[in-house]
Tab-separated table of C-alpha atoms in Angstrom:
chain	number	residue	atom	x	y	z
A	15	UNK	CA	19.143	-81.006	-58.000
A	16	UNK	CA	15.522	-79.521	-57.990
A	17	UNK	CA	15.709	-76.935	-60.736
A	18	UNK	CA	16.741	-79.903	-63.374
A	19	UNK	CA	13.142	-81.228	-62.385
A	20	UNK	CA	11.679	-78.118	-63.205
A	21	UNK	CA	13.298	-78.171	-66.870
A	22	UNK	CA	12.266	-81.357	-67.451
A	23	UNK	CA	8.829	-80.880	-66.220
A	24	UNK	CA	8.769	-77.621	-68.879
A	25	UNK	CA	10.559	-79.679	-71.655
A	26	UNK	CA	7.944	-82.346	-71.257
A	27	UNK	CA	4.675	-80.596	-70.674
A	28	UNK	CA	5.433	-77.674	-73.386
A	29	UNK	CA	7.142	-80.111	-75.901
A	30	UNK	CA	10.248	-78.048	-76.055
A	31	UNK	CA	13.943	-78.954	-75.859
A	32	UNK	CA	16.363	-76.441	-74.611
A	33	UNK	CA	19.378	-75.635	-76.305
A	34	UNK	CA	20.666	-73.847	-73.374
A	35	UNK	CA	19.352	-74.908	-70.042
A	36	UNK	CA	21.989	-72.838	-68.264
A	37	UNK	CA	19.592	-69.739	-68.711
A	38	UNK	CA	16.489	-71.487	-67.192
A	39	UNK	CA	18.964	-72.395	-64.575
A	40	UNK	CA	19.690	-68.404	-63.870
A	41	UNK	CA	15.748	-68.152	-64.212
A	42	UNK	CA	15.433	-70.048	-61.300
A	43	UNK	CA	17.646	-68.067	-58.955
A	44	UNK	CA	16.857	-65.665	-56.944
A	45	UNK	CA	19.330	-62.592	-55.975
A	46	UNK	CA	19.526	-63.764	-52.530
A	47	UNK	CA	21.185	-66.846	-53.305
A	48	UNK	CA	23.853	-65.094	-54.819
A	49	UNK	CA	24.733	-63.310	-51.783
A	50	UNK	CA	28.174	-64.502	-50.135
A	51	UNK	CA	28.582	-66.815	-53.122
A	52	UNK	CA	30.950	-66.088	-55.960
A	53	UNK	CA	30.171	-65.890	-59.915
A	54	UNK	CA	26.629	-66.835	-59.520
A	55	UNK	CA	23.774	-65.441	-61.626
A	56	UNK	CA	20.478	-64.531	-60.677
A	57	UNK	CA	17.212	-63.670	-62.442
A	58	UNK	CA	16.769	-60.191	-62.206
A	59	UNK	CA	18.319	-59.001	-65.552
A	60	UNK	CA	16.166	-62.118	-67.335
A	61	UNK	CA	12.992	-60.885	-65.650
A	62	UNK	CA	13.683	-57.395	-67.109
A	63	UNK	CA	13.597	-58.716	-70.679
A	64	UNK	CA	10.867	-61.397	-69.938
A	65	UNK	CA	8.518	-58.592	-68.490
A	66	UNK	CA	8.869	-56.775	-72.093
A	67	UNK	CA	8.428	-60.285	-73.969
A	68	UNK	CA	5.104	-60.753	-72.199
A	69	UNK	CA	3.877	-56.944	-72.662
A	70	UNK	CA	4.457	-57.450	-76.049
A	71	UNK	CA	2.718	-60.847	-76.737
A	72	UNK	CA	-0.563	-59.749	-74.894
A	73	UNK	CA	-0.600	-56.583	-76.382
A	74	UNK	CA	-0.470	-58.559	-79.880
A	75	UNK	CA	-3.079	-60.989	-78.691
A	76	UNK	CA	-5.439	-58.461	-77.808
A	77	UNK	CA	-5.350	-56.158	-80.800
A	78	UNK	CA	-5.618	-58.968	-82.966
A	79	UNK	CA	-8.411	-60.590	-81.387
A	80	UNK	CA	-10.183	-57.466	-80.581
A	81	UNK	CA	-10.164	-55.390	-83.508
A	82	UNK	CA	-13.181	-53.238	-82.588
A	83	UNK	CA	-12.251	-52.230	-79.248
A	84	UNK	CA	-10.533	-48.797	-78.568
A	85	UNK	CA	-7.502	-48.531	-77.313
A	86	UNK	CA	-8.161	-47.615	-73.488
A	87	UNK	CA	-10.294	-50.708	-73.097
A	88	UNK	CA	-7.238	-52.846	-74.547
A	89	UNK	CA	-4.531	-51.130	-72.166
A	90	UNK	CA	-7.380	-51.915	-69.226
A	91	UNK	CA	-7.505	-55.471	-70.190
A	92	UNK	CA	-3.503	-55.923	-70.829
A	93	UNK	CA	-3.215	-54.252	-67.491
A	94	UNK	CA	-5.540	-57.108	-65.760
A	95	UNK	CA	-3.500	-59.582	-67.553
A	96	UNK	CA	0.202	-58.284	-67.417
A	97	UNK	CA	0.632	-57.640	-63.336
A	98	UNK	CA	2.221	-59.323	-60.373
A	99	UNK	CA	-1.348	-60.891	-59.552
A	100	UNK	CA	-1.415	-62.955	-62.612
A	101	UNK	CA	2.081	-63.772	-62.586
A	102	UNK	CA	1.880	-64.945	-59.426
A	103	UNK	CA	-1.357	-67.348	-60.173
A	104	UNK	CA	0.948	-68.779	-63.018
A	105	UNK	CA	3.650	-69.549	-60.829
A	106	UNK	CA	1.414	-71.074	-58.427
A	107	UNK	CA	-0.065	-73.416	-61.225
A	108	UNK	CA	3.628	-74.491	-61.979
A	109	UNK	CA	4.249	-75.108	-58.265
A	110	UNK	CA	7.177	-72.719	-58.958
A	111	UNK	CA	8.231	-71.992	-55.298
A	112	UNK	CA	9.920	-74.878	-54.769
A	113	UNK	CA	12.238	-75.126	-57.501
A	114	UNK	CA	13.619	-71.515	-56.998
A	115	UNK	CA	17.148	-71.271	-55.680
A	116	UNK	CA	17.332	-68.693	-52.788
A	117	UNK	CA	19.201	-67.738	-49.600
A	118	UNK	CA	18.453	-69.928	-46.403
A	119	UNK	CA	17.080	-66.240	-44.940
A	120	UNK	CA	14.938	-65.748	-47.490
A	121	UNK	CA	13.533	-69.001	-47.325
A	122	UNK	CA	12.722	-69.112	-43.655
A	123	UNK	CA	10.953	-66.045	-44.090
A	124	UNK	CA	8.501	-67.155	-46.767
A	125	UNK	CA	10.556	-66.656	-49.806
A	126	UNK	CA	8.761	-69.742	-51.628
A	127	UNK	CA	5.380	-68.173	-51.143
A	128	UNK	CA	6.272	-64.340	-51.871
A	129	UNK	CA	4.251	-62.893	-54.573
A	130	UNK	CA	7.203	-60.989	-55.824
A	131	UNK	CA	9.794	-63.555	-55.768
A	132	UNK	CA	7.490	-66.018	-57.758
A	133	UNK	CA	6.142	-63.169	-59.953
A	134	UNK	CA	9.806	-62.239	-61.080
A	135	UNK	CA	10.589	-65.638	-61.689
A	136	UNK	CA	7.493	-66.622	-63.905
A	137	UNK	CA	9.065	-63.607	-66.010
A	138	UNK	CA	12.457	-64.664	-65.808
A	139	UNK	CA	11.438	-68.161	-67.312
A	140	UNK	CA	9.295	-66.234	-70.261
A	141	UNK	CA	12.843	-64.609	-71.074
A	142	UNK	CA	14.856	-67.974	-70.722
A	143	UNK	CA	12.370	-69.445	-73.218
A	144	UNK	CA	12.381	-66.432	-75.897
A	145	UNK	CA	16.205	-66.710	-75.424
A	146	UNK	CA	16.130	-70.279	-76.294
A	147	UNK	CA	13.389	-70.357	-79.065
A	148	UNK	CA	12.710	-66.601	-80.082
A	149	UNK	CA	9.285	-64.829	-79.770
A	150	UNK	CA	6.929	-67.284	-81.676
A	151	UNK	CA	7.203	-70.195	-79.987
A	152	UNK	CA	7.295	-67.973	-76.815
A	153	UNK	CA	3.829	-66.112	-77.594
A	154	UNK	CA	2.386	-69.713	-78.193
A	155	UNK	CA	3.931	-70.964	-74.570
A	156	UNK	CA	2.767	-67.555	-73.028
A	157	UNK	CA	-0.533	-67.606	-74.718
A	158	UNK	CA	-1.353	-71.234	-73.385
A	159	UNK	CA	-0.417	-70.417	-69.828
A	160	UNK	CA	-2.219	-67.170	-69.473
A	161	UNK	CA	-5.266	-68.416	-71.130
A	162	UNK	CA	-7.313	-68.469	-67.844
A	163	UNK	CA	-6.115	-64.986	-67.134
A	164	UNK	CA	-7.126	-63.635	-70.239
A	165	UNK	CA	-10.399	-65.452	-70.380
A	166	UNK	CA	-11.340	-63.941	-66.947
A	167	UNK	CA	-9.826	-60.318	-68.103
A	168	UNK	CA	-11.663	-60.548	-71.141
A	169	UNK	CA	-15.104	-61.193	-69.359
A	170	UNK	CA	-14.813	-58.917	-66.545
A	171	UNK	CA	-14.706	-62.066	-64.281
A	172	UNK	CA	-11.583	-60.374	-62.325
A	173	UNK	CA	-13.116	-58.190	-59.691
A	174	UNK	CA	-10.613	-55.636	-58.633
A	175	UNK	CA	-12.394	-53.575	-56.203
A	176	UNK	CA	-9.520	-51.761	-55.028
A	177	UNK	CA	-11.018	-49.228	-53.328
A	178	UNK	CA	-12.631	-51.901	-50.781
A	179	UNK	CA	-9.759	-53.512	-50.391
A	180	UNK	CA	-7.934	-50.331	-49.439
A	181	UNK	CA	-10.970	-49.243	-47.008
A	182	UNK	CA	-10.221	-53.040	-45.639
A	183	UNK	CA	-6.757	-52.668	-44.880
A	184	UNK	CA	-6.917	-49.115	-43.765
A	185	UNK	CA	-9.425	-50.074	-41.127
A	186	UNK	CA	-7.745	-53.068	-39.776
A	187	UNK	CA	-5.639	-50.782	-37.381
A	188	UNK	CA	-8.983	-48.623	-36.457
A	189	UNK	CA	-11.332	-45.896	-38.176
A	190	UNK	CA	-9.866	-44.222	-40.800
A	191	UNK	CA	-11.273	-41.726	-43.457
A	192	UNK	CA	-10.534	-41.843	-46.780
A	193	UNK	CA	-11.144	-39.270	-49.536
A	194	UNK	CA	-10.940	-39.390	-53.191
A	195	UNK	CA	-10.048	-36.134	-54.747
A	196	UNK	CA	-10.335	-35.243	-58.282
A	197	UNK	CA	-7.019	-33.503	-58.750
A	198	UNK	CA	-7.767	-32.462	-62.659
A	199	UNK	CA	-9.168	-33.689	-65.902
A	200	UNK	CA	-7.826	-33.284	-69.363
A	201	UNK	CA	-9.136	-34.118	-73.081
A	202	UNK	CA	-12.349	-33.819	-75.023
A	203	UNK	CA	-15.586	-35.104	-73.362
A	204	UNK	CA	-15.651	-38.331	-75.008
A	205	UNK	CA	-12.156	-38.707	-74.385
A	206	UNK	CA	-11.536	-37.274	-70.919
A	207	UNK	CA	-8.995	-38.252	-68.626
A	208	UNK	CA	-9.210	-37.627	-64.682
A	209	UNK	CA	-6.687	-37.782	-62.070
A	210	UNK	CA	-7.734	-39.011	-58.608
A	211	UNK	CA	-5.381	-38.763	-55.251
A	212	UNK	CA	-6.554	-40.938	-52.672
A	213	UNK	CA	-5.935	-39.194	-49.039
A	214	UNK	CA	-6.002	-39.888	-45.618
A	215	UNK	CA	-6.614	-36.685	-43.167
A	216	UNK	CA	-2.335	-36.738	-43.051
A	217	UNK	CA	-1.255	-38.364	-46.291
A	218	UNK	CA	-1.647	-38.839	-49.873
A	219	UNK	CA	-1.738	-42.750	-50.260
A	220	UNK	CA	-1.655	-43.083	-54.306
A	221	UNK	CA	-2.885	-41.146	-57.413
A	222	UNK	CA	-4.352	-42.754	-60.596
A	223	UNK	CA	-5.378	-42.052	-64.005
A	224	UNK	CA	-8.724	-43.083	-65.629
A	225	UNK	CA	-11.341	-42.484	-68.442
A	226	UNK	CA	-14.137	-41.930	-65.271
A	227	UNK	CA	-13.790	-40.669	-61.980
A	228	UNK	CA	-14.678	-44.405	-61.231
A	229	UNK	CA	-11.941	-45.428	-62.648
A	230	UNK	CA	-9.029	-43.111	-61.580
A	231	UNK	CA	-10.381	-43.761	-58.268
A	232	UNK	CA	-10.129	-47.513	-58.484
A	233	UNK	CA	-6.298	-46.653	-59.921
A	234	UNK	CA	-5.754	-44.483	-57.089
A	235	UNK	CA	-6.660	-47.236	-54.841
A	236	UNK	CA	-4.556	-50.031	-56.497
A	237	UNK	CA	-1.782	-47.480	-56.520
A	238	UNK	CA	-2.068	-46.875	-52.588
A	239	UNK	CA	-2.017	-50.832	-51.973
A	240	UNK	CA	0.894	-51.143	-54.188
A	241	UNK	CA	2.847	-48.327	-51.972
A	242	UNK	CA	1.569	-50.266	-48.793
A	243	UNK	CA	2.431	-53.745	-50.261
A	244	UNK	CA	-0.981	-55.055	-49.906
A	245	UNK	CA	-1.084	-58.003	-52.203
A	246	UNK	CA	-4.501	-57.997	-53.971
A	247	UNK	CA	-5.602	-61.401	-55.167
A	248	UNK	CA	-7.441	-61.624	-58.155
A	249	UNK	CA	-8.192	-65.137	-59.395
B	3	UNK	CA	-1.993	-37.138	-101.013
B	4	UNK	CA	0.806	-36.467	-98.531
B	5	UNK	CA	0.741	-39.541	-96.621
B	6	UNK	CA	1.609	-41.673	-99.832
B	7	UNK	CA	4.733	-39.423	-99.657
B	8	UNK	CA	5.733	-40.884	-96.228
B	9	UNK	CA	5.150	-44.328	-96.856
B	10	UNK	CA	7.342	-43.746	-100.231
B	11	UNK	CA	9.824	-42.369	-97.719
B	12	UNK	CA	9.925	-44.953	-95.353
B	13	UNK	CA	10.128	-47.629	-98.302
B	14	UNK	CA	13.247	-45.925	-100.225
B	15	UNK	CA	14.893	-45.051	-96.993
B	16	UNK	CA	14.278	-48.340	-95.154
B	17	UNK	CA	14.644	-50.451	-98.428
B	18	UNK	CA	11.272	-52.408	-97.550
B	19	UNK	CA	7.859	-52.843	-99.520
B	20	UNK	CA	4.630	-52.865	-97.262
B	21	UNK	CA	2.046	-55.501	-98.423
B	22	UNK	CA	-0.575	-53.723	-96.456
B	23	UNK	CA	-0.078	-49.746	-97.293
B	24	UNK	CA	-3.401	-49.168	-95.371
B	25	UNK	CA	-2.215	-49.757	-91.959
B	26	UNK	CA	0.634	-47.037	-92.439
B	27	UNK	CA	-2.006	-44.841	-93.610
B	28	UNK	CA	-3.892	-45.364	-90.222
B	29	UNK	CA	-0.552	-45.048	-88.281
B	30	UNK	CA	-0.563	-41.675	-90.107
B	31	UNK	CA	-3.838	-40.438	-88.895
B	32	UNK	CA	-4.662	-38.812	-85.634
B	33	UNK	CA	-8.023	-39.435	-83.659
B	34	UNK	CA	-9.151	-35.787	-84.271
B	35	UNK	CA	-9.280	-36.805	-88.381
B	36	UNK	CA	-11.905	-39.131	-87.217
B	37	UNK	CA	-14.364	-36.844	-85.129
B	38	UNK	CA	-17.396	-35.996	-87.642
B	39	UNK	CA	-16.115	-38.450	-90.131
B	40	UNK	CA	-17.468	-41.924	-90.919
B	41	UNK	CA	-15.501	-45.359	-90.770
B	42	UNK	CA	-12.013	-43.447	-90.485
B	43	UNK	CA	-9.417	-45.472	-88.508
B	44	UNK	CA	-7.045	-43.604	-86.538
B	45	UNK	CA	-3.907	-44.527	-84.853
B	46	UNK	CA	-4.247	-44.887	-81.322
B	47	UNK	CA	-4.779	-49.035	-81.064
B	48	UNK	CA	-1.468	-49.281	-83.253
B	49	UNK	CA	0.358	-46.954	-80.976
B	50	UNK	CA	-0.804	-49.445	-78.338
B	51	UNK	CA	0.624	-52.112	-79.947
B	52	UNK	CA	3.902	-50.220	-81.125
B	53	UNK	CA	4.933	-49.191	-77.684
B	54	UNK	CA	5.402	-52.728	-76.608
B	55	UNK	CA	7.502	-53.513	-79.849
B	56	UNK	CA	9.504	-50.881	-79.207
B	57	UNK	CA	9.764	-51.562	-75.569
B	58	UNK	CA	11.183	-55.634	-76.176
B	59	UNK	CA	13.198	-54.097	-78.874
B	60	UNK	CA	15.414	-51.702	-76.539
B	61	UNK	CA	14.930	-54.524	-73.619
B	62	UNK	CA	16.552	-57.177	-75.928
B	63	UNK	CA	19.393	-54.850	-77.510
B	64	UNK	CA	20.422	-53.523	-73.748
B	65	UNK	CA	20.094	-57.119	-72.231
B	66	UNK	CA	22.554	-58.562	-75.035
B	67	UNK	CA	24.888	-55.558	-75.049
B	68	UNK	CA	25.495	-54.964	-71.700
B	69	UNK	CA	26.017	-58.190	-70.204
B	70	UNK	CA	27.402	-56.926	-66.910
B	71	UNK	CA	25.227	-54.199	-66.351
B	72	UNK	CA	22.512	-54.996	-63.339
B	73	UNK	CA	18.806	-54.914	-64.177
B	74	UNK	CA	18.188	-51.423	-62.598
B	75	UNK	CA	20.755	-49.649	-64.517
B	76	UNK	CA	19.437	-51.494	-67.643
B	77	UNK	CA	15.605	-50.375	-66.718
B	78	UNK	CA	17.061	-46.701	-66.262
B	79	UNK	CA	18.825	-46.747	-69.464
B	80	UNK	CA	15.440	-48.261	-71.174
B	81	UNK	CA	13.397	-45.372	-69.428
B	82	UNK	CA	15.645	-42.657	-71.202
B	83	UNK	CA	15.359	-44.252	-74.493
B	84	UNK	CA	11.592	-45.352	-74.859
B	85	UNK	CA	10.085	-42.374	-73.717
B	86	UNK	CA	7.871	-39.431	-75.332
B	87	UNK	CA	10.985	-37.157	-75.687
B	88	UNK	CA	12.938	-39.923	-77.701
B	89	UNK	CA	9.995	-40.343	-79.696
B	90	UNK	CA	9.568	-37.053	-80.291
B	91	UNK	CA	13.164	-36.449	-81.471
B	92	UNK	CA	12.528	-39.228	-84.086
B	93	UNK	CA	9.395	-37.806	-85.258
B	94	UNK	CA	11.424	-34.599	-86.110
B	95	UNK	CA	14.425	-36.340	-87.719
B	96	UNK	CA	11.188	-38.058	-90.001
B	97	UNK	CA	9.486	-34.613	-90.568
B	98	UNK	CA	6.595	-36.247	-89.700
B	99	UNK	CA	4.324	-33.648	-88.489
B	100	UNK	CA	3.453	-32.669	-92.010
B	101	UNK	CA	2.543	-35.993	-93.044
B	102	UNK	CA	-0.028	-36.491	-90.333
B	103	UNK	CA	-3.676	-36.267	-91.030
B	104	UNK	CA	-5.226	-34.373	-88.315
B	105	UNK	CA	-8.347	-31.981	-87.658
B	106	UNK	CA	-8.276	-28.376	-88.658
B	107	UNK	CA	-8.838	-27.636	-85.363
B	108	UNK	CA	-6.152	-29.937	-83.844
B	109	UNK	CA	-4.012	-28.403	-86.880
B	110	UNK	CA	-4.596	-24.428	-86.093
B	111	UNK	CA	-3.826	-25.141	-82.495
B	112	UNK	CA	-0.344	-26.438	-83.186
B	113	UNK	CA	-1.177	-30.031	-83.388
B	114	UNK	CA	1.745	-30.627	-85.997
B	115	UNK	CA	4.514	-29.720	-83.426
B	116	UNK	CA	2.617	-31.372	-80.297
B	117	UNK	CA	4.943	-33.808	-78.533
B	118	UNK	CA	2.321	-36.104	-77.697
B	119	UNK	CA	1.070	-36.083	-81.312
B	120	UNK	CA	4.295	-36.767	-82.708
B	121	UNK	CA	5.289	-39.236	-80.332
B	122	UNK	CA	2.195	-41.668	-80.362
B	123	UNK	CA	2.510	-41.636	-84.244
B	124	UNK	CA	5.944	-42.602	-84.232
B	125	UNK	CA	4.712	-45.807	-81.933
B	126	UNK	CA	2.146	-46.518	-84.424
B	127	UNK	CA	4.080	-46.354	-87.165
B	128	UNK	CA	6.128	-48.652	-85.444
B	129	UNK	CA	3.301	-51.007	-85.200
B	130	UNK	CA	2.256	-50.936	-88.787
B	131	UNK	CA	5.888	-51.820	-89.576
B	132	UNK	CA	5.826	-55.040	-87.365
B	133	UNK	CA	2.350	-55.769	-88.571
B	134	UNK	CA	3.903	-55.716	-92.048
B	135	UNK	CA	7.342	-57.143	-91.436
B	136	UNK	CA	7.474	-59.102	-88.216
B	137	UNK	CA	9.942	-58.668	-84.994
B	138	UNK	CA	13.117	-59.240	-86.604
B	139	UNK	CA	12.924	-56.625	-89.627
B	140	UNK	CA	11.143	-54.040	-87.015
B	141	UNK	CA	13.899	-54.551	-84.087
B	142	UNK	CA	16.749	-53.415	-87.185
B	143	UNK	CA	14.302	-50.349	-88.204
B	144	UNK	CA	14.146	-49.105	-84.440
B	145	UNK	CA	17.628	-49.956	-83.576
B	146	UNK	CA	18.548	-47.703	-86.811
B	147	UNK	CA	16.346	-44.931	-86.209
B	148	UNK	CA	17.197	-44.725	-82.180
B	149	UNK	CA	20.795	-45.260	-82.866
B	150	UNK	CA	21.690	-41.608	-81.541
B	151	UNK	CA	19.287	-41.973	-78.576
B	152	UNK	CA	20.777	-45.183	-77.300
B	153	UNK	CA	24.254	-44.112	-77.688
B	154	UNK	CA	23.489	-40.934	-75.569
B	155	UNK	CA	21.754	-42.863	-73.165
B	156	UNK	CA	24.605	-45.283	-72.545
B	157	UNK	CA	27.272	-42.746	-72.643
B	158	UNK	CA	24.774	-40.615	-69.900
B	159	UNK	CA	24.826	-37.852	-72.529
B	160	UNK	CA	21.107	-37.288	-71.759
B	161	UNK	CA	20.923	-34.701	-69.119
B	162	UNK	CA	17.722	-34.964	-67.104
B	163	UNK	CA	17.927	-32.858	-64.206
B	164	UNK	CA	14.218	-33.074	-63.810
B	165	UNK	CA	14.426	-31.514	-60.060
B	166	UNK	CA	15.927	-28.509	-62.130
B	167	UNK	CA	13.537	-28.565	-64.425
B	168	UNK	CA	10.621	-29.158	-62.107
B	169	UNK	CA	11.780	-26.030	-60.084
B	170	UNK	CA	11.854	-23.993	-62.631
B	171	UNK	CA	8.532	-24.564	-64.276
B	172	UNK	CA	7.194	-23.851	-60.468
B	173	UNK	CA	8.683	-20.777	-59.942
B	174	UNK	CA	7.697	-19.222	-63.030
B	175	UNK	CA	4.488	-18.180	-61.302
B	176	UNK	CA	6.506	-16.671	-58.015
B	177	UNK	CA	8.360	-18.269	-55.224
B	178	UNK	CA	7.339	-22.089	-54.466
B	179	UNK	CA	8.778	-24.079	-52.014
B	180	UNK	CA	9.287	-27.627	-53.227
B	181	UNK	CA	9.970	-30.340	-50.413
B	182	UNK	CA	11.426	-33.965	-51.549
B	183	UNK	CA	10.135	-36.132	-49.026
B	184	UNK	CA	11.362	-40.148	-48.444
B	185	UNK	CA	8.321	-41.548	-47.537
B	186	UNK	CA	9.778	-45.223	-47.138
B	187	UNK	CA	12.593	-47.409	-48.225
B	188	UNK	CA	12.776	-51.286	-48.065
B	189	UNK	CA	14.801	-54.072	-49.000
B	190	UNK	CA	18.828	-55.187	-48.260
B	191	UNK	CA	21.490	-52.287	-48.082
B	192	UNK	CA	22.671	-53.335	-51.345
B	193	UNK	CA	19.692	-53.423	-53.328
B	194	UNK	CA	17.953	-50.671	-51.038
B	195	UNK	CA	14.654	-49.184	-53.339
B	196	UNK	CA	13.740	-45.607	-52.068
B	197	UNK	CA	10.346	-44.026	-52.281
B	198	UNK	CA	10.007	-40.217	-52.509
B	199	UNK	CA	7.365	-37.437	-53.036
B	200	UNK	CA	7.638	-34.286	-53.949
B	201	UNK	CA	5.423	-31.625	-52.793
B	202	UNK	CA	4.464	-27.922	-52.469
B	203	UNK	CA	2.981	-26.790	-49.406
B	204	UNK	CA	-0.484	-28.077	-50.233
B	205	UNK	CA	0.037	-30.535	-52.508
B	206	UNK	CA	1.856	-33.930	-53.144
B	207	UNK	CA	3.011	-33.492	-57.392
B	208	UNK	CA	4.400	-36.704	-57.867
B	209	UNK	CA	6.096	-39.606	-56.647
B	210	UNK	CA	9.371	-41.840	-57.505
B	211	UNK	CA	11.118	-44.825	-56.888
B	212	UNK	CA	14.770	-45.269	-56.972
B	213	UNK	CA	18.098	-47.127	-55.866
B	214	UNK	CA	19.307	-44.334	-54.147
B	215	UNK	CA	17.693	-41.219	-52.618
B	216	UNK	CA	18.861	-39.015	-55.314
B	217	UNK	CA	17.174	-40.971	-58.002
B	218	UNK	CA	14.124	-41.437	-56.311
B	219	UNK	CA	14.216	-37.806	-56.218
B	220	UNK	CA	14.771	-37.204	-59.941
B	221	UNK	CA	12.008	-39.866	-60.478
B	222	UNK	CA	9.256	-38.153	-58.565
B	223	UNK	CA	10.270	-34.809	-60.317
B	224	UNK	CA	9.796	-36.233	-63.669
B	225	UNK	CA	6.788	-37.592	-62.383
B	226	UNK	CA	5.631	-34.294	-61.483
B	227	UNK	CA	6.590	-32.931	-64.669
B	228	UNK	CA	4.548	-35.086	-66.555
B	229	UNK	CA	1.355	-34.961	-64.240
B	230	UNK	CA	1.689	-31.156	-64.593
B	231	UNK	CA	2.077	-31.576	-68.738
B	232	UNK	CA	5.495	-30.387	-68.638
B	233	UNK	CA	7.833	-31.305	-71.934
B	234	UNK	CA	11.483	-31.658	-70.933
B	235	UNK	CA	13.510	-31.806	-74.018
B	236	UNK	CA	16.472	-34.467	-73.619
B	237	UNK	CA	18.394	-34.482	-76.976
């Protein structure tokens, strides 16, 4: 029973004792495992809850620690911290892949390494901890486990050049011209928001908003990469 | 001092006593009020925090109350509850517009009735309550104040026909042809995700994801309305 191994690992490493171990087992169960099996709960509902717990915890941490940073900067930092890549990074630290229950089919096609499966599972585990111990203890757990990611986000060490990544991705299959079109902007000069679309000759690939043209372009490129299902490693 | 009036109103109506009244005053201060004035704190940072508090509270409520609903449905219900229109509805119930500190310019151009200003202020007030009383009490406050909205969302009484609204909006200025293009789909048949873009002849107006074509089209239309800054009243 590998998932027991993970529960023990969690309990030991983070000094906690679960009343409700079943929830952690559910958190470690991917939806594919429930296909064709009866009465199996899987982690999607927990992921829904865990995402919000993580979001509040990181928001509060940034809000309290960076009292002079404006909202726009806090939002930017948070989006670097609360994202699939960060969750994936945490999953890898925990060696989570080997503990997840999934279907044989999912496993054969690389499920144990799949970014989305690992990231979603981390969110589900956060929810399971939240339901066992409440917000305060879960907050400490999150900060402890995301410390390096938070640190890197704060110090701008996370290099997220999505435009370069998008260009590399598209040009794998030959020369493609990519254009960034400013669609509109709004707001007063000191808080102006820019809306950009990234396009090839034929298609709009993504759109992004930002407080500078550059930022809106990066966000459009990130959106395009997500829509193209390209994983961007950030750590 | 009208903002004192609002603090008293909150304290009386919801039986709470603020230790830190300054935070509520900040929550009631729009950024425009700080322009040209020194050392004025305004509510944008609180809004950043309050949004996450609200999101977790509603997620937890839906998660615990609807144990048999899948994640997709919870997410859908949540997006009906946690959105600008709901927040605006709450602000109107509180008669919040008259208590917000804003610049004369903002006021003259209808600031006290502006959806975004009112919605953001409700989020900031939620954050101020959270910082005073913590998560549990704030959760009760939120559920109490969003009860009718939650009820309507659950019972599908919130009619959100974004496609109709988008068509009406675009055709105000003459005949416009609107197309919904399925860009791609992914996932197994029982959990398939659809990606749709809504376009006019010239432009992509928005994009949306959903668990049915219809849902992805509604979401694309909603995205387009947001990008066009069109307010959709839902209550």
